[in-house]
Amino acid sequence: MSAPAVVAHTKRVCTLYKKALRNLEAWYDRRYIYRYHATILRARFDQHKAERDPAVIAQLVADGEREVFEKQHFQPKKFCKPPCPDKKKSD
């Protein structure tokens, strides 16, 4: 893989991991239950950390994205974006 492809792949995996964590956060309101499932999720990601075959990696990421979509919460938590401090108010 070339450098830009590696960066794109790394970003895609990190985004998948964060989406999966946010989904777990929506499903489990008790912190200790959420942390338990987050630890299991991290172990699943670490299990394939050393994989080097691009075809296998692409399949794993696609399967992960499909799993997150299928298991998404019916009312996910949404976080508001803070207002941008650089913008000037127009009169």
PDB file of N, CA and C in Angstrom:
ATOM      1  N   MET A   1       0.839  -1.185   0.000  1.00  0.00           N
ATOM      2  CA  MET A   1       0.000   0.000   0.000  1.00  0.00           C
ATOM      3  C   MET A   1       0.880   1.244   0.000  1.00  0.00           C
ATOM      4  N   SER A   2       0.485   2.235  -0.750  1.00  0.00           N
ATOM      5  CA  SER A   2       1.237   3.482  -0.764  1.00  0.00           C
ATOM      6  C   SER A   2       0.864   4.316   0.461  1.00  0.00           C
ATOM      7  N   ALA A   3       1.607   5.367   0.691  1.00  0.00           N
ATOM      8  CA  ALA A   3       1.401   6.189   1.888  1.00  0.00           C
ATOM      9  C   ALA A   3      -0.011   6.781   1.967  1.00  0.00           C
ATOM     10  N   PRO A   4      -0.542   7.408   0.897  1.00  0.00           N
ATOM     11  CA  PRO A   4      -1.905   7.936   0.998  1.00  0.00           C
ATOM     12  C   PRO A   4      -2.948   6.842   1.227  1.00  0.00           C
ATOM     13  N   ALA A   5      -2.736   5.678   0.634  1.00  0.00           N
ATOM     14  CA  ALA A   5      -3.686   4.579   0.830  1.00  0.00           C
ATOM     15  C   ALA A   5      -3.652   4.089   2.265  1.00  0.00           C
ATOM     16  N   VAL A   6      -2.461   4.063   2.864  1.00  0.00           N
ATOM     17  CA  VAL A   6      -2.335   3.637   4.257  1.00  0.00           C
ATOM     18  C   VAL A   6      -3.032   4.628   5.172  1.00  0.00           C
ATOM     19  N   VAL A   7      -2.853   5.920   4.904  1.00  0.00           N
ATOM     20  CA  VAL A   7      -3.504   6.947   5.715  1.00  0.00           C
ATOM     21  C   VAL A   7      -5.018   6.838   5.582  1.00  0.00           C
ATOM     22  N   ALA A   8      -5.502   6.648   4.366  1.00  0.00           N
ATOM     23  CA  ALA A   8      -6.940   6.516   4.149  1.00  0.00           C
ATOM     24  C   ALA A   8      -7.480   5.278   4.861  1.00  0.00           C
ATOM     25  N   HIS A   9      -6.732   4.186   4.795  1.00  0.00           N
ATOM     26  CA  HIS A   9      -7.162   2.963   5.470  1.00  0.00           C
ATOM     27  C   HIS A   9      -7.170   3.157   6.982  1.00  0.00           C
ATOM     28  N   THR A  10      -6.133   3.776   7.520  1.00  0.00           N
ATOM     29  CA  THR A  10      -6.052   4.015   8.961  1.00  0.00           C
ATOM     30  C   THR A  10      -7.213   4.883   9.417  1.00  0.00           C
ATOM     31  N   LYS A  11      -7.522   5.919   8.669  1.00  0.00           N
ATOM     32  CA  LYS A  11      -8.645   6.808   8.995  1.00  0.00           C
ATOM     33  C   LYS A  11      -9.959   6.033   8.958  1.00  0.00           C
ATOM     34  N   ARG A  12     -10.114   5.169   7.978  1.00  0.00           N
ATOM     35  CA  ARG A  12     -11.347   4.385   7.849  1.00  0.00           C
ATOM     36  C   ARG A  12     -11.523   3.434   9.036  1.00  0.00           C
ATOM     37  N   VAL A  13     -10.434   2.799   9.472  1.00  0.00           N
ATOM     38  CA  VAL A  13     -10.499   1.885  10.615  1.00  0.00           C
ATOM     39  C   VAL A  13     -10.791   2.657  11.897  1.00  0.00           C
ATOM     40  N   CYS A  14     -10.138   3.804  12.075  1.00  0.00           N
ATOM     41  CA  CYS A  14     -10.385   4.618  13.275  1.00  0.00           C
ATOM     42  C   CYS A  14     -11.829   5.118  13.314  1.00  0.00           C
ATOM     43  N   THR A  15     -12.350   5.521  12.169  1.00  0.00           N
ATOM     44  CA  THR A  15     -13.740   5.969  12.093  1.00  0.00           C
ATOM     45  C   THR A  15     -14.695   4.828  12.411  1.00  0.00           C
ATOM     46  N   LEU A  16     -14.398   3.650  11.893  1.00  0.00           N
ATOM     47  CA  LEU A  16     -15.219   2.471  12.186  1.00  0.00           C
ATOM     48  C   LEU A  16     -15.209   2.167  13.680  1.00  0.00           C
ATOM     49  N   TYR A  17     -14.039   2.218  14.292  1.00  0.00           N
ATOM     50  CA  TYR A  17     -13.914   1.947  15.730  1.00  0.00           C
ATOM     51  C   TYR A  17     -14.717   2.964  16.540  1.00  0.00           C
ATOM     52  N   LYS A  18     -14.616   4.233  16.178  1.00  0.00           N
ATOM     53  CA  LYS A  18     -15.345   5.268  16.912  1.00  0.00           C
ATOM     54  C   LYS A  18     -16.856   5.115  16.736  1.00  0.00           C
ATOM     55  N   LYS A  19     -17.304   4.802  15.526  1.00  0.00           N
ATOM     56  CA  LYS A  19     -18.737   4.575  15.297  1.00  0.00           C
ATOM     57  C   LYS A  19     -19.241   3.405  16.130  1.00  0.00           C
ATOM     58  N   ALA A  20     -18.438   2.343  16.188  1.00  0.00           N
ATOM     59  CA  ALA A  20     -18.825   1.169  16.971  1.00  0.00           C
ATOM     60  C   ALA A  20     -18.903   1.516  18.451  1.00  0.00           C
ATOM     61  N   LEU A  21     -17.947   2.310  18.945  1.00  0.00           N
ATOM     62  CA  LEU A  21     -17.989   2.726  20.350  1.00  0.00           C
ATOM     63  C   LEU A  21     -19.202   3.605  20.632  1.00  0.00           C
ATOM     64  N   ARG A  22     -19.488   4.531  19.740  1.00  0.00           N
ATOM     65  CA  ARG A  22     -20.658   5.404  19.927  1.00  0.00           C
ATOM     66  C   ARG A  22     -21.952   4.587  19.897  1.00  0.00           C
ATOM     67  N   ASN A  23     -21.975   3.560  19.074  1.00  0.00           N
ATOM     68  CA  ASN A  23     -23.147   2.694  19.023  1.00  0.00           C
ATOM     69  C   ASN A  23     -23.309   1.942  20.340  1.00  0.00           C
ATOM     70  N   LEU A  24     -22.216   1.441  20.879  1.00  0.00           N
ATOM     71  CA  LEU A  24     -22.276   0.767  22.182  1.00  0.00           C
ATOM     72  C   LEU A  24     -22.749   1.731  23.261  1.00  0.00           C
ATOM     73  N   GLU A  25     -22.267   2.959  23.188  1.00  0.00           N
ATOM     74  CA  GLU A  25     -22.652   3.975  24.163  1.00  0.00           C
ATOM     75  C   GLU A  25     -24.160   4.248  24.109  1.00  0.00           C
ATOM     76  N   ALA A  26     -24.733   4.178  22.921  1.00  0.00           N
ATOM     77  CA  ALA A  26     -26.173   4.387  22.779  1.00  0.00           C
ATOM     78  C   ALA A  26     -26.962   3.212  23.349  1.00  0.00           C
ATOM     79  N   TRP A  27     -26.437   1.999  23.222  1.00  0.00           N
ATOM     80  CA  TRP A  27     -27.156   0.819  23.686  1.00  0.00           C
ATOM     81  C   TRP A  27     -27.062   0.606  25.193  1.00  0.00           C
ATOM     82  N   TYR A  28     -25.932   0.944  25.799  1.00  0.00           N
ATOM     83  CA  TYR A  28     -25.720   0.626  27.215  1.00  0.00           C
ATOM     84  C   TYR A  28     -25.591   1.910  28.024  1.00  0.00           C
ATOM     85  N   ASP A  29     -26.580   2.164  28.880  1.00  0.00           N
ATOM     86  CA  ASP A  29     -26.554   3.386  29.679  1.00  0.00           C
ATOM     87  C   ASP A  29     -25.710   3.241  30.944  1.00  0.00           C
ATOM     88  N   ARG A  30     -25.504   2.040  31.417  1.00  0.00           N
ATOM     89  CA  ARG A  30     -24.651   1.813  32.585  1.00  0.00           C
ATOM     90  C   ARG A  30     -23.194   1.784  32.125  1.00  0.00           C
ATOM     91  N   ARG A  31     -22.382   2.594  32.772  1.00  0.00           N
ATOM     92  CA  ARG A  31     -20.990   2.755  32.338  1.00  0.00           C
ATOM     93  C   ARG A  31     -20.204   1.446  32.394  1.00  0.00           C
ATOM     94  N   TYR A  32     -20.391   0.660  33.443  1.00  0.00           N
ATOM     95  CA  TYR A  32     -19.613  -0.579  33.569  1.00  0.00           C
ATOM     96  C   TYR A  32     -19.997  -1.605  32.504  1.00  0.00           C
ATOM     97  N   ILE A  33     -21.247  -1.621  32.091  1.00  0.00           N
ATOM     98  CA  ILE A  33     -21.659  -2.530  31.013  1.00  0.00           C
ATOM     99  C   ILE A  33     -21.071  -2.047  29.681  1.00  0.00           C
ATOM    100  N   TYR A  34     -21.124  -0.741  29.475  1.00  0.00           N
ATOM    101  CA  TYR A  34     -20.538  -0.163  28.260  1.00  0.00           C
ATOM    102  C   TYR A  34     -19.043  -0.466  28.184  1.00  0.00           C
ATOM    103  N   ARG A  35     -18.323  -0.282  29.289  1.00  0.00           N
ATOM    104  CA  ARG A  35     -16.876  -0.530  29.291  1.00  0.00           C
ATOM    105  C   ARG A  35     -16.558  -1.995  29.021  1.00  0.00           C
ATOM    106  N   TYR A  36     -17.386  -2.894  29.545  1.00  0.00           N
ATOM    107  CA  TYR A  36     -17.187  -4.325  29.292  1.00  0.00           C
ATOM    108  C   TYR A  36     -17.271  -4.615  27.790  1.00  0.00           C
ATOM    109  N   HIS A  37     -18.312  -4.101  27.157  1.00  0.00           N
ATOM    110  CA  HIS A  37     -18.494  -4.335  25.720  1.00  0.00           C
ATOM    111  C   HIS A  37     -17.447  -3.579  24.890  1.00  0.00           C
ATOM    112  N   ALA A  38     -17.010  -2.416  25.357  1.00  0.00           N
ATOM    113  CA  ALA A  38     -15.956  -1.679  24.663  1.00  0.00           C
ATOM    114  C   ALA A  38     -14.641  -2.450  24.704  1.00  0.00           C
ATOM    115  N   THR A  39     -14.374  -3.122  25.822  1.00  0.00           N
ATOM    116  CA  THR A  39     -13.165  -3.938  25.936  1.00  0.00           C
ATOM    117  C   THR A  39     -13.213  -5.118  24.975  1.00  0.00           C
ATOM    118  N   ILE A  40     -14.367  -5.735  24.860  1.00  0.00           N
ATOM    119  CA  ILE A  40     -14.533  -6.842  23.907  1.00  0.00           C
ATOM    120  C   ILE A  40     -14.349  -6.336  22.476  1.00  0.00           C
ATOM    121  N   LEU A  41     -14.913  -5.169  22.179  1.00  0.00           N
ATOM    122  CA  LEU A  41     -14.759  -4.574  20.846  1.00  0.00           C
ATOM    123  C   LEU A  41     -13.289  -4.308  20.541  1.00  0.00           C
ATOM    124  N   ARG A  42     -12.571  -3.741  21.502  1.00  0.00           N
ATOM    125  CA  ARG A  42     -11.149  -3.458  21.296  1.00  0.00           C
ATOM    126  C   ARG A  42     -10.362  -4.746  21.047  1.00  0.00           C
ATOM    127  N   ALA A  43     -10.721  -5.805  21.765  1.00  0.00           N
ATOM    128  CA  ALA A  43     -10.048  -7.093  21.562  1.00  0.00           C
ATOM    129  C   ALA A  43     -10.294  -7.613  20.148  1.00  0.00           C
ATOM    130  N   ARG A  44     -11.496  -7.390  19.625  1.00  0.00           N
ATOM    131  CA  ARG A  44     -11.798  -7.818  18.254  1.00  0.00           C
ATOM    132  C   ARG A  44     -10.955  -7.044  17.244  1.00  0.00           C
ATOM    133  N   PHE A  45     -10.753  -5.747  17.474  1.00  0.00           N
ATOM    134  CA  PHE A  45      -9.906  -4.959  16.582  1.00  0.00           C
ATOM    135  C   PHE A  45      -8.450  -5.388  16.712  1.00  0.00           C
ATOM    136  N   ASP A  46      -7.984  -5.608  17.938  1.00  0.00           N
ATOM    137  CA  ASP A  46      -6.593  -6.009  18.163  1.00  0.00           C
ATOM    138  C   ASP A  46      -6.289  -7.389  17.596  1.00  0.00           C
ATOM    139  N   GLN A  47      -7.294  -8.225  17.499  1.00  0.00           N
ATOM    140  CA  GLN A  47      -7.120  -9.579  16.971  1.00  0.00           C
ATOM    141  C   GLN A  47      -6.611  -9.544  15.525  1.00  0.00           C
ATOM    142  N   HIS A  48      -7.010  -8.538  14.772  1.00  0.00           N
ATOM    143  CA  HIS A  48      -6.644  -8.439  13.356  1.00  0.00           C
ATOM    144  C   HIS A  48      -5.640  -7.316  13.087  1.00  0.00           C
ATOM    145  N   LYS A  49      -5.003  -6.822  14.127  1.00  0.00           N
ATOM    146  CA  LYS A  49      -4.081  -5.695  13.992  1.00  0.00           C
ATOM    147  C   LYS A  49      -2.876  -6.013  13.102  1.00  0.00           C
ATOM    148  N   ALA A  50      -2.412  -7.247  13.122  1.00  0.00           N
ATOM    149  CA  ALA A  50      -1.206  -7.623  12.376  1.00  0.00           C
ATOM    150  C   ALA A  50      -1.498  -8.087  10.949  1.00  0.00           C
ATOM    151  N   GLU A  51      -2.740  -8.029  10.528  1.00  0.00           N
ATOM    152  CA  GLU A  51      -3.109  -8.481   9.178  1.00  0.00           C
ATOM    153  C   GLU A  51      -2.457  -7.576   8.136  1.00  0.00           C
ATOM    154  N   ARG A  52      -1.858  -8.164   7.096  1.00  0.00           N
ATOM    155  CA  ARG A  52      -1.143  -7.405   6.066  1.00  0.00           C
ATOM    156  C   ARG A  52      -1.730  -7.559   4.667  1.00  0.00           C
ATOM    157  N   ASP A  53      -2.592  -8.528   4.455  1.00  0.00           N
ATOM    158  CA  ASP A  53      -3.162  -8.760   3.123  1.00  0.00           C
ATOM    159  C   ASP A  53      -4.245  -7.708   2.850  1.00  0.00           C
ATOM    160  N   PRO A  54      -4.063  -6.847   1.839  1.00  0.00           N
ATOM    161  CA  PRO A  54      -5.033  -5.780   1.570  1.00  0.00           C
ATOM    162  C   PRO A  54      -6.451  -6.284   1.289  1.00  0.00           C
ATOM    163  N   ALA A  55      -6.575  -7.419   0.625  1.00  0.00           N
ATOM    164  CA  ALA A  55      -7.910  -7.950   0.324  1.00  0.00           C
ATOM    165  C   ALA A  55      -8.621  -8.376   1.605  1.00  0.00           C
ATOM    166  N   VAL A  56      -7.896  -9.026   2.494  1.00  0.00           N
ATOM    167  CA  VAL A  56      -8.478  -9.463   3.772  1.00  0.00           C
ATOM    168  C   VAL A  56      -8.834  -8.250   4.623  1.00  0.00           C
ATOM    169  N   ILE A  57      -7.959  -7.258   4.630  1.00  0.00           N
ATOM    170  CA  ILE A  57      -8.211  -6.040   5.408  1.00  0.00           C
ATOM    171  C   ILE A  57      -9.464  -5.333   4.897  1.00  0.00           C
ATOM    172  N   ALA A  58      -9.582  -5.208   3.581  1.00  0.00           N
ATOM    173  CA  ALA A  58     -10.761  -4.558   2.996  1.00  0.00           C
ATOM    174  C   ALA A  58     -12.032  -5.319   3.356  1.00  0.00           C
ATOM    175  N   GLN A  59     -11.971  -6.640   3.343  1.00  0.00           N
ATOM    176  CA  GLN A  59     -13.136  -7.455   3.696  1.00  0.00           C
ATOM    177  C   GLN A  59     -13.491  -7.288   5.177  1.00  0.00           C
ATOM    178  N   LEU A  60     -12.483  -7.245   6.039  1.00  0.00           N
ATOM    179  CA  LEU A  60     -12.728  -7.062   7.475  1.00  0.00           C
ATOM    180  C   LEU A  60     -13.384  -5.711   7.758  1.00  0.00           C
ATOM    181  N   VAL A  61     -12.888  -4.663   7.107  1.00  0.00           N
ATOM    182  CA  VAL A  61     -13.460  -3.329   7.308  1.00  0.00           C
ATOM    183  C   VAL A  61     -14.892  -3.279   6.778  1.00  0.00           C
ATOM    184  N   ALA A  62     -15.132  -3.863   5.617  1.00  0.00           N
ATOM    185  CA  ALA A  62     -16.488  -3.887   5.051  1.00  0.00           C
ATOM    186  C   ALA A  62     -17.438  -4.664   5.963  1.00  0.00           C
ATOM    187  N   ASP A  63     -16.979  -5.794   6.486  1.00  0.00           N
ATOM    188  CA  ASP A  63     -17.807  -6.573   7.416  1.00  0.00           C
ATOM    189  C   ASP A  63     -18.094  -5.779   8.685  1.00  0.00           C
ATOM    190  N   GLY A  64     -17.088  -5.064   9.176  1.00  0.00           N
ATOM    191  CA  GLY A  64     -17.270  -4.250  10.378  1.00  0.00           C
ATOM    192  C   GLY A  64     -18.262  -3.127  10.158  1.00  0.00           C
ATOM    193  N   GLU A  65     -18.170  -2.455   9.019  1.00  0.00           N
ATOM    194  CA  GLU A  65     -19.111  -1.373   8.710  1.00  0.00           C
ATOM    195  C   GLU A  65     -20.531  -1.909   8.570  1.00  0.00           C
ATOM    196  N   ARG A  66     -20.667  -3.075   7.953  1.00  0.00           N
ATOM    197  CA  ARG A  66     -21.986  -3.686   7.820  1.00  0.00           C
ATOM    198  C   ARG A  66     -22.549  -4.059   9.200  1.00  0.00           C
ATOM    199  N   GLU A  67     -21.697  -4.604  10.064  1.00  0.00           N
ATOM    200  CA  GLU A  67     -22.140  -4.992  11.406  1.00  0.00           C
ATOM    201  C   GLU A  67     -22.583  -3.771  12.221  1.00  0.00           C
ATOM    202  N   VAL A  68     -21.835  -2.679  12.133  1.00  0.00           N
ATOM    203  CA  VAL A  68     -22.221  -1.455  12.843  1.00  0.00           C
ATOM    204  C   VAL A  68     -23.562  -0.953  12.316  1.00  0.00           C
ATOM    205  N   PHE A  69     -23.748  -1.005  10.998  1.00  0.00           N
ATOM    206  CA  PHE A  69     -25.018  -0.561  10.418  1.00  0.00           C
ATOM    207  C   PHE A  69     -26.177  -1.437  10.886  1.00  0.00           C
ATOM    208  N   GLU A  70     -25.973  -2.751  10.893  1.00  0.00           N
ATOM    209  CA  GLU A  70     -27.046  -3.668  11.280  1.00  0.00           C
ATOM    210  C   GLU A  70     -27.389  -3.567  12.763  1.00  0.00           C
ATOM    211  N   LYS A  71     -26.414  -3.231  13.591  1.00  0.00           N
ATOM    212  CA  LYS A  71     -26.632  -3.178  15.035  1.00  0.00           C
ATOM    213  C   LYS A  71     -26.806  -1.760  15.561  1.00  0.00           C
ATOM    214  N   GLN A  72     -27.019  -0.807  14.667  1.00  0.00           N
ATOM    215  CA  GLN A  72     -27.139   0.569  15.125  1.00  0.00           C
ATOM    216  C   GLN A  72     -28.392   0.763  15.976  1.00  0.00           C
ATOM    217  N   HIS A  73     -28.279   1.675  16.908  1.00  0.00           N
ATOM    218  CA  HIS A  73     -29.377   1.971  17.822  1.00  0.00           C
ATOM    219  C   HIS A  73     -30.473   2.706  17.064  1.00  0.00           C
ATOM    220  N   PHE A  74     -31.715   2.474  17.451  1.00  0.00           N
ATOM    221  CA  PHE A  74     -32.829   3.114  16.753  1.00  0.00           C
ATOM    222  C   PHE A  74     -32.911   4.605  17.068  1.00  0.00           C
ATOM    223  N   GLN A  75     -32.291   5.043  18.163  1.00  0.00           N
ATOM    224  CA  GLN A  75     -32.250   6.460  18.503  1.00  0.00           C
ATOM    225  C   GLN A  75     -30.842   6.787  19.020  1.00  0.00           C
ATOM    226  N   PRO A  76     -29.877   6.916  18.111  1.00  0.00           N
ATOM    227  CA  PRO A  76     -28.486   7.117  18.546  1.00  0.00           C
ATOM    228  C   PRO A  76     -28.285   8.471  19.214  1.00  0.00           C
ATOM    229  N   LYS A  77     -27.261   8.531  20.065  1.00  0.00           N
ATOM    230  CA  LYS A  77     -26.911   9.796  20.704  1.00  0.00           C
ATOM    231  C   LYS A  77     -26.291  10.709  19.659  1.00  0.00           C
ATOM    232  N   LYS A  78     -26.708  11.948  19.664  1.00  0.00           N
ATOM    233  CA  LYS A  78     -26.141  12.948  18.762  1.00  0.00           C
ATOM    234  C   LYS A  78     -25.504  14.029  19.622  1.00  0.00           C
ATOM    235  N   PHE A  79     -24.325  14.448  19.233  1.00  0.00           N
ATOM    236  CA  PHE A  79     -23.623  15.481  19.970  1.00  0.00           C
ATOM    237  C   PHE A  79     -23.628  16.759  19.149  1.00  0.00           C
ATOM    238  N   CYS A  80     -23.981  17.860  19.790  1.00  0.00           N
ATOM    239  CA  CYS A  80     -24.004  19.148  19.109  1.00  0.00           C
ATOM    240  C   CYS A  80     -22.588  19.629  18.872  1.00  0.00           C
ATOM    241  N   LYS A  81     -22.408  20.266  17.749  1.00  0.00           N
ATOM    242  CA  LYS A  81     -21.109  20.868  17.467  1.00  0.00           C
ATOM    243  C   LYS A  81     -21.074  22.238  18.146  1.00  0.00           C
ATOM    244  N   PRO A  82     -19.964  22.579  18.798  1.00  0.00           N
ATOM    245  CA  PRO A  82     -19.882  23.908  19.408  1.00  0.00           C
ATOM    246  C   PRO A  82     -19.789  24.969  18.321  1.00  0.00           C
ATOM    247  N   PRO A  83     -20.253  26.174  18.618  1.00  0.00           N
ATOM    248  CA  PRO A  83     -20.155  27.224  17.602  1.00  0.00           C
ATOM    249  C   PRO A  83     -18.695  27.554  17.326  1.00  0.00           C
ATOM    250  N   CYS A  84     -18.425  27.881  16.098  1.00  0.00           N
ATOM    251  CA  CYS A  84     -17.061  28.189  15.688  1.00  0.00           C
ATOM    252  C   CYS A  84     -16.675  29.574  16.222  1.00  0.00           C
ATOM    253  N   PRO A  85     -15.593  29.687  17.003  1.00  0.00           N
ATOM    254  CA  PRO A  85     -15.230  30.991  17.569  1.00  0.00           C
ATOM    255  C   PRO A  85     -14.659  31.963  16.538  1.00  0.00           C
ATOM    256  N   ASP A  86     -14.254  31.475  15.373  1.00  0.00           N
ATOM    257  CA  ASP A  86     -13.642  32.339  14.362  1.00  0.00           C
ATOM    258  C   ASP A  86     -14.668  33.125  13.550  1.00  0.00           C
ATOM    259  N   LYS A  87     -15.893  32.654  13.525  1.00  0.00           N
ATOM    260  CA  LYS A  87     -16.905  33.314  12.703  1.00  0.00           C
ATOM    261  C   LYS A  87     -17.350  34.621  13.356  1.00  0.00           C
ATOM    262  N   LYS A  88     -17.487  35.630  12.521  1.00  0.00           N
ATOM    263  CA  LYS A  88     -17.967  36.924  13.000  1.00  0.00           C
ATOM    264  C   LYS A  88     -19.467  36.989  12.771  1.00  0.00           C
ATOM    265  N   LYS A  89     -20.146  37.569  13.717  1.00  0.00           N
ATOM    266  CA  LYS A  89     -21.592  37.722  13.571  1.00  0.00           C
ATOM    267  C   LYS A  89     -21.870  38.842  12.577  1.00  0.00           C
ATOM    268  N   SER A  90     -22.749  38.551  11.649  1.00  0.00           N
ATOM    269  CA  SER A  90     -23.120  39.589  10.684  1.00  0.00           C
ATOM    270  C   SER A  90     -24.320  40.351  11.226  1.00  0.00           C
ATOM    271  N   ASP A  91     -24.318  41.629  11.006  1.00  0.00           N
ATOM    272  CA  ASP A  91     -25.401  42.475  11.526  1.00  0.00           C
ATOM    273  C   ASP A  91     -26.563  42.537  10.603  1.00  0.00           C
TER     274      ASP A  91
END
